[in-house]
CSV table of C-alpha atoms in Angstrom, one decimal:
chain,number,residue,atom,x,y,z
A,169,UNK,CA,15.3,-28.0,-26.2
A,170,UNK,CA,14.9,-26.3,-22.8
A,171,UNK,CA,17.6,-24.0,-21.5
A,172,UNK,CA,19.6,-25.1,-18.5
A,173,UNK,CA,19.0,-24.0,-15.0
A,174,UNK,CA,21.3,-21.8,-12.9
A,175,UNK,CA,21.0,-22.9,-9.3
A,176,UNK,CA,22.7,-21.2,-6.4
A,177,UNK,CA,23.3,-22.8,-3.0
A,178,UNK,CA,24.0,-20.1,-0.5
A,179,UNK,CA,23.6,-19.5,3.3
A,180,UNK,CA,25.7,-18.8,6.3
A,181,UNK,CA,29.2,-20.1,7.0
A,182,UNK,CA,28.8,-23.4,8.9
A,183,UNK,CA,25.5,-24.4,7.3
A,184,UNK,CA,27.2,-27.1,5.1
A,185,UNK,CA,27.1,-25.5,1.7
A,186,UNK,CA,30.3,-27.1,0.4
A,187,UNK,CA,29.2,-30.6,1.5
A,188,UNK,CA,25.7,-30.4,0.0
A,189,UNK,CA,27.1,-28.8,-3.2
A,190,UNK,CA,29.5,-31.7,-3.7
A,191,UNK,CA,26.8,-34.3,-3.1
A,192,UNK,CA,24.4,-32.6,-5.5
A,193,UNK,CA,27.0,-32.4,-8.2
A,194,UNK,CA,27.9,-36.1,-7.6
A,195,UNK,CA,24.2,-37.3,-7.7
A,196,UNK,CA,23.0,-35.1,-10.6
A,197,UNK,CA,26.0,-34.6,-12.9
A,198,UNK,CA,25.3,-30.9,-13.0
A,199,UNK,CA,28.1,-28.6,-14.2
A,200,UNK,CA,30.2,-26.8,-11.7
A,201,UNK,CA,30.9,-23.2,-12.3
A,202,UNK,CA,34.6,-22.6,-12.6
A,203,UNK,CA,35.8,-19.4,-10.9
A,204,UNK,CA,38.4,-16.8,-12.0
A,205,UNK,CA,41.1,-16.1,-9.4
A,206,UNK,CA,44.1,-13.9,-8.9
A,207,UNK,CA,45.8,-16.3,-6.6
A,208,UNK,CA,48.7,-18.4,-7.8
A,209,UNK,CA,47.9,-22.0,-8.9
A,210,UNK,CA,48.7,-24.7,-6.4
A,211,UNK,CA,50.5,-27.9,-7.5
A,212,UNK,CA,48.2,-30.0,-9.6
A,213,UNK,CA,45.6,-27.3,-10.2
A,214,UNK,CA,44.6,-27.0,-13.9
A,215,UNK,CA,43.6,-23.9,-15.7
A,216,UNK,CA,39.9,-24.0,-16.7
A,217,UNK,CA,39.3,-27.0,-14.4
A,218,UNK,CA,40.0,-25.8,-10.9
A,219,UNK,CA,40.1,-22.1,-11.8
A,220,UNK,CA,40.8,-19.7,-14.5
A,221,UNK,CA,44.1,-18.1,-13.3
A,222,UNK,CA,44.5,-14.4,-14.1
A,223,UNK,CA,46.7,-11.5,-13.0
A,224,UNK,CA,45.2,-8.8,-10.9
A,225,UNK,CA,45.4,-6.4,-13.9
A,226,UNK,CA,43.5,-8.9,-16.1
A,227,UNK,CA,41.0,-9.4,-13.3
A,228,UNK,CA,40.4,-5.7,-12.9
A,229,UNK,CA,39.8,-5.4,-16.7
A,230,UNK,CA,37.2,-8.2,-16.5
A,231,UNK,CA,35.4,-6.3,-13.7
A,232,UNK,CA,35.5,-3.1,-15.8
A,233,UNK,CA,34.0,-4.9,-18.8
A,234,UNK,CA,31.2,-6.4,-16.7
A,235,UNK,CA,32.3,-10.0,-17.3
A,236,UNK,CA,31.4,-11.3,-13.8
A,237,UNK,CA,28.2,-12.6,-12.3
A,238,UNK,CA,29.7,-12.0,-8.9
A,239,UNK,CA,33.2,-11.2,-7.5
A,240,UNK,CA,34.7,-11.1,-4.0
A,241,UNK,CA,38.0,-10.4,-2.3
A,242,UNK,CA,39.3,-13.1,0.1
A,243,UNK,CA,42.6,-12.4,1.9
A,244,UNK,CA,44.1,-10.2,-0.8
A,245,UNK,CA,43.0,-12.4,-3.6
A,246,UNK,CA,40.0,-12.0,-5.9
A,247,UNK,CA,37.6,-14.7,-6.8
A,248,UNK,CA,34.8,-14.3,-9.3
A,249,UNK,CA,32.3,-16.1,-11.5
A,250,UNK,CA,32.7,-15.3,-15.2
A,251,UNK,CA,29.4,-15.0,-17.1
A,252,UNK,CA,30.5,-16.3,-20.5
A,253,UNK,CA,31.1,-20.0,-19.7
A,254,UNK,CA,28.1,-20.2,-17.5
A,255,UNK,CA,25.8,-18.7,-20.1
A,256,UNK,CA,27.2,-20.9,-22.8
A,257,UNK,CA,26.4,-24.0,-20.6
A,258,UNK,CA,22.9,-22.8,-20.0
A,259,UNK,CA,22.2,-22.1,-23.7
A,260,UNK,CA,23.4,-25.7,-24.4
A,261,UNK,CA,20.8,-27.0,-22.0
A,262,UNK,CA,23.2,-27.8,-19.1
A,263,UNK,CA,22.3,-27.0,-15.6
A,264,UNK,CA,25.0,-25.2,-13.6
A,265,UNK,CA,25.3,-25.3,-9.8
A,266,UNK,CA,26.9,-22.6,-7.7
A,267,UNK,CA,28.0,-22.5,-4.1
A,268,UNK,CA,28.4,-18.8,-3.0
A,269,UNK,CA,28.0,-16.7,0.1
A,270,UNK,CA,24.8,-14.5,0.5
A,271,UNK,CA,26.5,-11.5,-1.0
A,272,UNK,CA,27.4,-13.5,-4.1
A,273,UNK,CA,23.9,-15.0,-4.4
A,274,UNK,CA,22.5,-11.5,-4.3
A,275,UNK,CA,24.8,-10.4,-7.1
A,276,UNK,CA,24.0,-13.4,-9.3
A,277,UNK,CA,20.3,-12.9,-8.8
A,278,UNK,CA,20.5,-9.2,-9.8
A,279,UNK,CA,22.5,-10.1,-13.0
A,280,UNK,CA,20.5,-13.2,-13.8
A,281,UNK,CA,17.0,-13.0,-12.3
A,282,UNK,CA,16.1,-16.5,-13.6
A,283,UNK,CA,18.6,-18.0,-11.2
A,284,UNK,CA,17.1,-20.4,-8.6
A,285,UNK,CA,18.4,-19.4,-5.2
A,286,UNK,CA,18.5,-21.8,-2.2
A,287,UNK,CA,19.3,-20.7,1.3
A,288,UNK,CA,20.9,-23.5,3.2
A,289,UNK,CA,20.5,-23.2,7.0
A,290,UNK,CA,21.0,-25.4,10.0
A,291,UNK,CA,17.8,-26.5,11.8
A,292,UNK,CA,18.4,-23.7,14.3
A,293,UNK,CA,21.1,-21.3,15.6
A,294,UNK,CA,22.3,-23.6,18.4
A,295,UNK,CA,23.2,-26.3,15.8
A,296,UNK,CA,25.0,-23.6,13.7
A,297,UNK,CA,27.0,-22.6,16.8
A,298,UNK,CA,27.8,-26.2,17.6
A,299,UNK,CA,29.0,-26.8,14.0
A,300,UNK,CA,31.1,-23.7,14.0
A,301,UNK,CA,32.7,-24.7,17.3
A,302,UNK,CA,33.4,-28.2,16.1
A,303,UNK,CA,35.7,-26.7,13.5
A,304,UNK,CA,37.8,-25.8,16.5
A,305,UNK,CA,39.5,-23.0,14.6
A,306,UNK,CA,37.5,-20.0,15.6
A,307,UNK,CA,38.1,-17.6,18.5
A,308,UNK,CA,35.2,-16.6,20.7
A,309,UNK,CA,34.9,-13.3,19.0
A,310,UNK,CA,35.1,-14.7,15.4
A,311,UNK,CA,32.4,-17.2,16.4
A,312,UNK,CA,30.1,-14.5,17.7
A,313,UNK,CA,30.7,-12.5,14.5
A,314,UNK,CA,29.8,-15.5,12.3
A,315,UNK,CA,26.6,-16.1,14.3
A,316,UNK,CA,25.6,-12.5,14.0
A,317,UNK,CA,26.1,-12.5,10.3
A,318,UNK,CA,24.1,-15.8,10.0
A,319,UNK,CA,21.2,-14.0,11.7
A,320,UNK,CA,21.5,-11.0,9.4
A,321,UNK,CA,21.7,-13.3,6.4
A,322,UNK,CA,18.6,-15.3,7.4
A,323,UNK,CA,16.8,-12.0,7.9
A,324,UNK,CA,17.3,-11.4,4.2
A,325,UNK,CA,15.4,-14.6,3.4
A,326,UNK,CA,13.1,-12.7,1.0
A,327,UNK,CA,15.7,-12.5,-1.7
A,328,UNK,CA,15.8,-16.3,-1.9
A,329,UNK,CA,13.4,-18.6,-3.7
A,330,UNK,CA,13.9,-21.7,-1.4
A,331,UNK,CA,15.1,-22.6,2.1
A,332,UNK,CA,16.5,-26.0,3.1
A,333,UNK,CA,17.2,-26.9,6.7
A,334,UNK,CA,20.3,-29.1,6.7
A,335,UNK,CA,19.5,-31.6,9.4
A,336,UNK,CA,21.4,-34.5,7.7
A,337,UNK,CA,23.5,-34.5,4.5
A,338,UNK,CA,21.2,-37.1,2.9
A,339,UNK,CA,18.0,-35.2,3.7
A,340,UNK,CA,19.3,-31.8,2.6
A,341,UNK,CA,20.9,-33.2,-0.6
A,342,UNK,CA,17.6,-34.9,-1.5
A,343,UNK,CA,15.6,-31.7,-0.8
A,344,UNK,CA,18.0,-29.6,-3.0
A,345,UNK,CA,17.7,-32.3,-5.8
A,346,UNK,CA,13.8,-32.1,-5.5
A,347,UNK,CA,13.9,-28.4,-5.9
A,348,UNK,CA,16.1,-28.7,-9.1
A,349,UNK,CA,13.8,-31.5,-10.4
A,350,UNK,CA,10.7,-29.3,-9.7
A,351,UNK,CA,12.2,-26.3,-11.4
A,352,UNK,CA,12.8,-28.3,-14.5
A,353,UNK,CA,9.0,-28.9,-14.6
A,354,UNK,CA,8.1,-25.3,-14.2
A,355,UNK,CA,5.9,-24.4,-17.2
A,356,UNK,CA,8.0,-21.3,-17.9
A,357,UNK,CA,11.1,-23.6,-18.3
A,358,UNK,CA,9.2,-25.8,-20.8
A,359,UNK,CA,7.7,-23.3,-23.2
A,360,UNK,CA,10.0,-24.5,-26.1
A,361,UNK,CA,9.0,-28.1,-25.6
A,362,UNK,CA,5.3,-27.3,-25.2
A,363,UNK,CA,5.3,-25.2,-28.4
A,364,UNK,CA,7.1,-28.0,-30.2
A,365,UNK,CA,4.3,-30.4,-29.1
A,366,UNK,CA,1.6,-28.0,-30.2
A,367,UNK,CA,3.2,-27.5,-33.5
A,368,UNK,CA,3.2,-31.2,-34.4
A,369,UNK,CA,0.8,-31.8,-37.2
A,370,UNK,CA,-2.4,-33.6,-36.3
B,227,UNK,CA,3.8,-23.9,11.9
B,228,UNK,CA,3.6,-23.6,8.1
B,229,UNK,CA,0.3,-23.7,6.3
B,230,UNK,CA,-0.6,-26.7,4.2
B,231,UNK,CA,-0.3,-26.7,0.4
B,232,UNK,CA,-3.2,-27.0,-2.0
B,233,UNK,CA,-1.9,-28.9,-5.0
B,234,UNK,CA,-4.0,-29.5,-8.1
B,235,UNK,CA,-3.3,-32.3,-10.7
B,236,UNK,CA,-5.0,-31.5,-13.9
B,237,UNK,CA,-4.6,-32.1,-17.6
B,238,UNK,CA,-6.5,-33.7,-20.5
B,239,UNK,CA,-8.6,-36.8,-20.3
B,240,UNK,CA,-6.3,-39.8,-21.0
B,241,UNK,CA,-3.2,-38.3,-19.5
B,242,UNK,CA,-3.5,-40.5,-16.4
B,243,UNK,CA,-4.6,-38.0,-13.7
B,244,UNK,CA,-6.5,-40.5,-11.6
B,245,UNK,CA,-3.7,-43.0,-11.5
B,246,UNK,CA,-1.0,-40.5,-10.6
B,247,UNK,CA,-3.3,-38.8,-8.0
B,248,UNK,CA,-3.9,-42.2,-6.3
B,249,UNK,CA,-0.1,-43.0,-6.2
B,250,UNK,CA,0.8,-39.6,-4.8
B,251,UNK,CA,-1.9,-39.9,-2.1
B,252,UNK,CA,-0.6,-43.4,-1.3
B,253,UNK,CA,3.1,-42.3,-1.1
B,254,UNK,CA,2.7,-38.9,0.7
B,255,UNK,CA,-0.3,-39.4,2.9
B,256,UNK,CA,-1.7,-36.1,1.6
B,257,UNK,CA,-5.4,-35.3,2.3
B,258,UNK,CA,-7.9,-36.0,-0.5
B,259,UNK,CA,-10.4,-33.3,-1.1
B,260,UNK,CA,-13.9,-34.7,-0.6
B,261,UNK,CA,-16.5,-33.5,-3.2
B,262,UNK,CA,-20.1,-32.5,-2.7
B,263,UNK,CA,-22.4,-34.2,-5.2
B,264,UNK,CA,-26.1,-34.3,-6.0
B,265,UNK,CA,-26.0,-37.9,-7.2
B,266,UNK,CA,-27.4,-40.6,-5.0
B,267,UNK,CA,-25.0,-42.6,-2.8
B,268,UNK,CA,-24.0,-46.0,-4.1
B,269,UNK,CA,-24.0,-49.0,-1.8
B,270,UNK,CA,-21.1,-48.7,0.6
B,271,UNK,CA,-20.4,-45.0,0.0
B,272,UNK,CA,-20.1,-43.0,3.2
B,273,UNK,CA,-21.1,-39.4,3.7
B,274,UNK,CA,-18.0,-37.2,4.3
B,275,UNK,CA,-15.7,-39.9,3.2
B,276,UNK,CA,-16.5,-40.6,-0.5
B,277,UNK,CA,-18.7,-37.6,-1.0
B,278,UNK,CA,-20.9,-35.1,0.8
B,279,UNK,CA,-24.3,-36.0,-0.6
B,280,UNK,CA,-26.7,-33.1,-1.0
B,281,UNK,CA,-30.0,-32.4,-2.8
B,282,UNK,CA,-30.0,-30.3,-5.9
B,283,UNK,CA,-31.7,-27.5,-3.9
B,284,UNK,CA,-29.0,-27.6,-1.2
B,285,UNK,CA,-26.3,-27.6,-3.9
B,286,UNK,CA,-27.7,-24.6,-5.7
B,287,UNK,CA,-27.8,-22.8,-2.3
B,288,UNK,CA,-24.1,-23.6,-1.8
B,289,UNK,CA,-23.3,-22.2,-5.2
B,290,UNK,CA,-25.3,-19.1,-4.4
B,291,UNK,CA,-23.4,-18.5,-1.1
B,292,UNK,CA,-20.0,-19.0,-2.8
B,293,UNK,CA,-19.1,-22.1,-0.9
B,294,UNK,CA,-17.3,-23.9,-3.8
B,295,UNK,CA,-13.8,-23.8,-5.1
B,296,UNK,CA,-15.0,-25.3,-8.3
B,297,UNK,CA,-18.2,-27.0,-9.5
B,298,UNK,CA,-19.2,-28.9,-12.6
B,299,UNK,CA,-22.1,-30.8,-14.1
B,300,UNK,CA,-21.6,-34.3,-15.3
B,301,UNK,CA,-24.5,-36.2,-16.8
B,302,UNK,CA,-27.3,-34.4,-14.9
B,303,UNK,CA,-25.4,-34.5,-11.6
B,304,UNK,CA,-23.4,-31.8,-9.9
B,305,UNK,CA,-20.0,-32.3,-8.4
B,306,UNK,CA,-18.1,-29.6,-6.6
B,307,UNK,CA,-15.3,-28.9,-4.1
B,308,UNK,CA,-16.4,-27.1,-0.9
B,309,UNK,CA,-14.0,-24.5,0.4
B,310,UNK,CA,-14.6,-24.9,4.1
B,311,UNK,CA,-13.1,-28.4,4.8
B,312,UNK,CA,-10.2,-27.7,2.4
B,313,UNK,CA,-9.3,-24.4,4.0
B,314,UNK,CA,-9.6,-25.9,7.5
B,315,UNK,CA,-7.1,-28.7,6.5
B,316,UNK,CA,-4.7,-26.1,5.0
B,317,UNK,CA,-4.9,-23.9,8.2
B,318,UNK,CA,-4.1,-27.0,10.3
B,319,UNK,CA,-0.9,-27.6,8.2
B,320,UNK,CA,-2.2,-30.5,6.1
B,321,UNK,CA,-1.5,-30.6,2.4
B,322,UNK,CA,-4.5,-31.3,0.2
B,323,UNK,CA,-4.4,-32.9,-3.3
B,324,UNK,CA,-6.9,-32.4,-6.1
B,325,UNK,CA,-7.6,-34.1,-9.3
B,326,UNK,CA,-9.7,-31.9,-11.6
B,327,UNK,CA,-10.1,-31.1,-15.2
B,328,UNK,CA,-8.6,-27.9,-16.7
B,329,UNK,CA,-11.8,-26.0,-16.1
B,330,UNK,CA,-11.8,-26.9,-12.4
B,331,UNK,CA,-8.1,-26.1,-12.1
B,332,UNK,CA,-8.7,-22.6,-13.5
B,333,UNK,CA,-11.6,-22.1,-11.1
B,334,UNK,CA,-9.5,-23.2,-8.0
B,335,UNK,CA,-6.6,-21.0,-9.0
B,336,UNK,CA,-8.8,-18.0,-9.4
B,337,UNK,CA,-10.3,-18.5,-5.9
B,338,UNK,CA,-7.1,-19.6,-4.2
B,339,UNK,CA,-4.1,-18.1,-6.1
B,340,UNK,CA,-1.6,-19.9,-3.8
B,341,UNK,CA,-2.8,-23.2,-5.3
B,342,UNK,CA,0.1,-25.2,-7.0
B,343,UNK,CA,-1.2,-26.3,-10.3
B,344,UNK,CA,0.3,-29.2,-12.3
B,345,UNK,CA,-0.6,-30.0,-15.8
B,346,UNK,CA,-0.2,-33.7,-16.5
B,347,UNK,CA,0.3,-34.6,-20.1
B,348,UNK,CA,1.4,-37.6,-22.1
B,349,UNK,CA,4.8,-37.4,-23.7
B,350,UNK,CA,3.1,-36.5,-27.0
B,351,UNK,CA,-0.3,-36.5,-28.7
B,352,UNK,CA,0.2,-39.8,-30.4
B,353,UNK,CA,0.6,-41.4,-27.0
B,354,UNK,CA,-2.5,-39.6,-25.8
B,355,UNK,CA,-4.4,-41.0,-28.8
B,356,UNK,CA,-3.1,-44.5,-28.2
B,357,UNK,CA,-4.2,-44.3,-24.5
B,358,UNK,CA,-7.6,-43.1,-25.3
B,359,UNK,CA,-8.0,-45.8,-28.0
B,360,UNK,CA,-6.9,-48.5,-25.5
B,361,UNK,CA,-9.9,-47.6,-23.3
B,362,UNK,CA,-11.9,-49.0,-26.2
B,363,UNK,CA,-15.0,-47.2,-25.3
B,364,UNK,CA,-14.8,-44.1,-27.5
B,365,UNK,CA,-16.3,-43.6,-30.9
B,366,UNK,CA,-14.1,-42.1,-33.6
B,367,UNK,CA,-15.8,-38.7,-33.2
B,368,UNK,CA,-15.6,-38.8,-29.4
B,369,UNK,CA,-11.9,-39.6,-29.8
B,370,UNK,CA,-11.3,-36.7,-32.1
B,371,UNK,CA,-13.2,-34.4,-29.8
B,372,UNK,CA,-11.0,-35.4,-26.8
B,373,UNK,CA,-7.8,-34.9,-28.8
B,374,UNK,CA,-8.9,-31.5,-29.9
B,375,UNK,CA,-9.7,-30.5,-26.4
B,376,UNK,CA,-6.4,-31.8,-25.1
B,377,UNK,CA,-4.7,-29.5,-27.6
B,378,UNK,CA,-6.8,-26.6,-26.5
B,379,UNK,CA,-6.0,-27.4,-22.9
B,380,UNK,CA,-2.3,-27.6,-23.5
B,381,UNK,CA,-2.4,-24.3,-25.3
B,382,UNK,CA,-3.6,-22.8,-22.0
B,383,UNK,CA,-0.3,-24.0,-20.3
B,384,UNK,CA,0.4,-20.5,-19.0
B,385,UNK,CA,-2.2,-20.8,-16.3
B,386,UNK,CA,-0.3,-23.7,-14.8
B,387,UNK,CA,2.7,-23.6,-12.6
B,388,UNK,CA,4.2,-27.0,-13.6
B,389,UNK,CA,4.0,-29.5,-16.4
B,390,UNK,CA,4.8,-33.2,-15.9
B,391,UNK,CA,5.0,-35.6,-18.9
B,392,UNK,CA,3.5,-38.9,-17.9
B,393,UNK,CA,5.9,-41.4,-19.5
B,394,UNK,CA,5.6,-44.1,-16.8
B,395,UNK,CA,3.5,-44.0,-13.6
B,396,UNK,CA,6.6,-44.3,-11.4
B,397,UNK,CA,8.5,-41.4,-13.1
B,398,UNK,CA,5.4,-39.1,-13.2
B,399,UNK,CA,4.5,-39.9,-9.6
B,400,UNK,CA,8.1,-39.2,-8.5
B,401,UNK,CA,8.1,-35.9,-10.4
B,402,UNK,CA,4.8,-34.7,-8.8
B,403,UNK,CA,6.2,-35.6,-5.4
B,404,UNK,CA,9.4,-33.6,-6.1
B,405,UNK,CA,7.3,-30.6,-7.0
B,406,UNK,CA,5.3,-30.9,-3.8
B,407,UNK,CA,8.6,-31.3,-1.8
B,408,UNK,CA,10.1,-28.3,-3.5
B,409,UNK,CA,7.0,-26.1,-2.9
B,410,UNK,CA,7.3,-27.0,0.9
B,411,UNK,CA,10.8,-25.4,0.7
B,412,UNK,CA,9.7,-22.2,-1.0
B,413,UNK,CA,10.7,-19.3,1.2
B,414,UNK,CA,7.2,-17.8,1.0
B,415,UNK,CA,5.9,-21.1,2.5
B,416,UNK,CA,8.3,-20.9,5.4
B,417,UNK,CA,8.0,-17.3,6.7
B,418,UNK,CA,6.4,-18.4,10.0
B,419,UNK,CA,9.2,-20.9,10.6
B,420,UNK,CA,11.9,-18.4,9.7
B,421,UNK,CA,10.5,-15.7,11.9
B,422,UNK,CA,10.3,-18.1,14.8
B,423,UNK,CA,13.9,-18.9,14.3
B,424,UNK,CA,14.9,-15.3,14.1
B,425,UNK,CA,12.9,-14.5,17.3
B,426,UNK,CA,14.8,-17.1,19.4
B,427,UNK,CA,16.8,-15.2,22.0
B,428,UNK,CA,20.6,-15.3,21.4
């Protein structure tokens, strides 16, 4: 049996990572990665389904023992991806999909070089600006900051394997799914199967 | 504008290369590569469409001046893929699809390492044997020879980028098209486009 694929959707804020991530999960049945967090559970959230809830002390201990593929602080809370459940899924042949920022993608790739990294981008910067504005929650200076970081993130394109321009949700979802499909047909991801075929007696 | 892709469908005799090649051309509108041959034109065949027809002397001269991506002798005639029209299509942004045997795929890859090489294989050797038998034209010894070379060819899987198992024409065609789609989204195939985006004034 072939090992599962670890696929990362990343890109600037406003490119539509969350939407495409949701659609790809829906259409492929890939496993979501469940994050560890130090924030308190909200009503209805289930341990191990929405998050693994940990104290800050436990979290720091997990960092110290190298248990994360990536970790980030957001408004005084920590969020991170634990290695163990991801690796266990991959070993069992399940593909796992991630949606993380560019910083997180870099961290995952450095700890698991076989990760397939996809940079999701709007067709151009004007579209990105329009999408960020349509959220209506950003001040002019926050908007400018987001556009500047999008530019800096795109400039780091070389650390990604693929780039998808999110023109429409349907098109971008289909392109991400093609990438995953193609990766499953890489020879290096089929060595076990090929050797099994070659070993069949004539 | 991004450069076109050179995509090679290869694999053992009986795997269904010709059928899948035709379907992919039909569904994607990719350019066919037109071969040079020393055999005489058949009625209705058009120079530059079906083949470039050349004398054996002209052909040998083309070999000598390194004009081929691959060349092979079949029943006293030569068949080869000339570089010039292929490279001109690629430079103009057109994708070009090839259907060649494993020997030809190796030659193309060595002369154009960016080529995307796909090994087309039946789901197993029993299926390959059944398909070869169903042609009904092979002697027992020719059949054994083909099966042995299929095994030797599969054993060289490492020179290929992708492997597709041809279970049904529809599934194998869709998988080849996904591979081509994914390759178009490789970051390395989008550097021109990304740099154009980054160069837009803010």
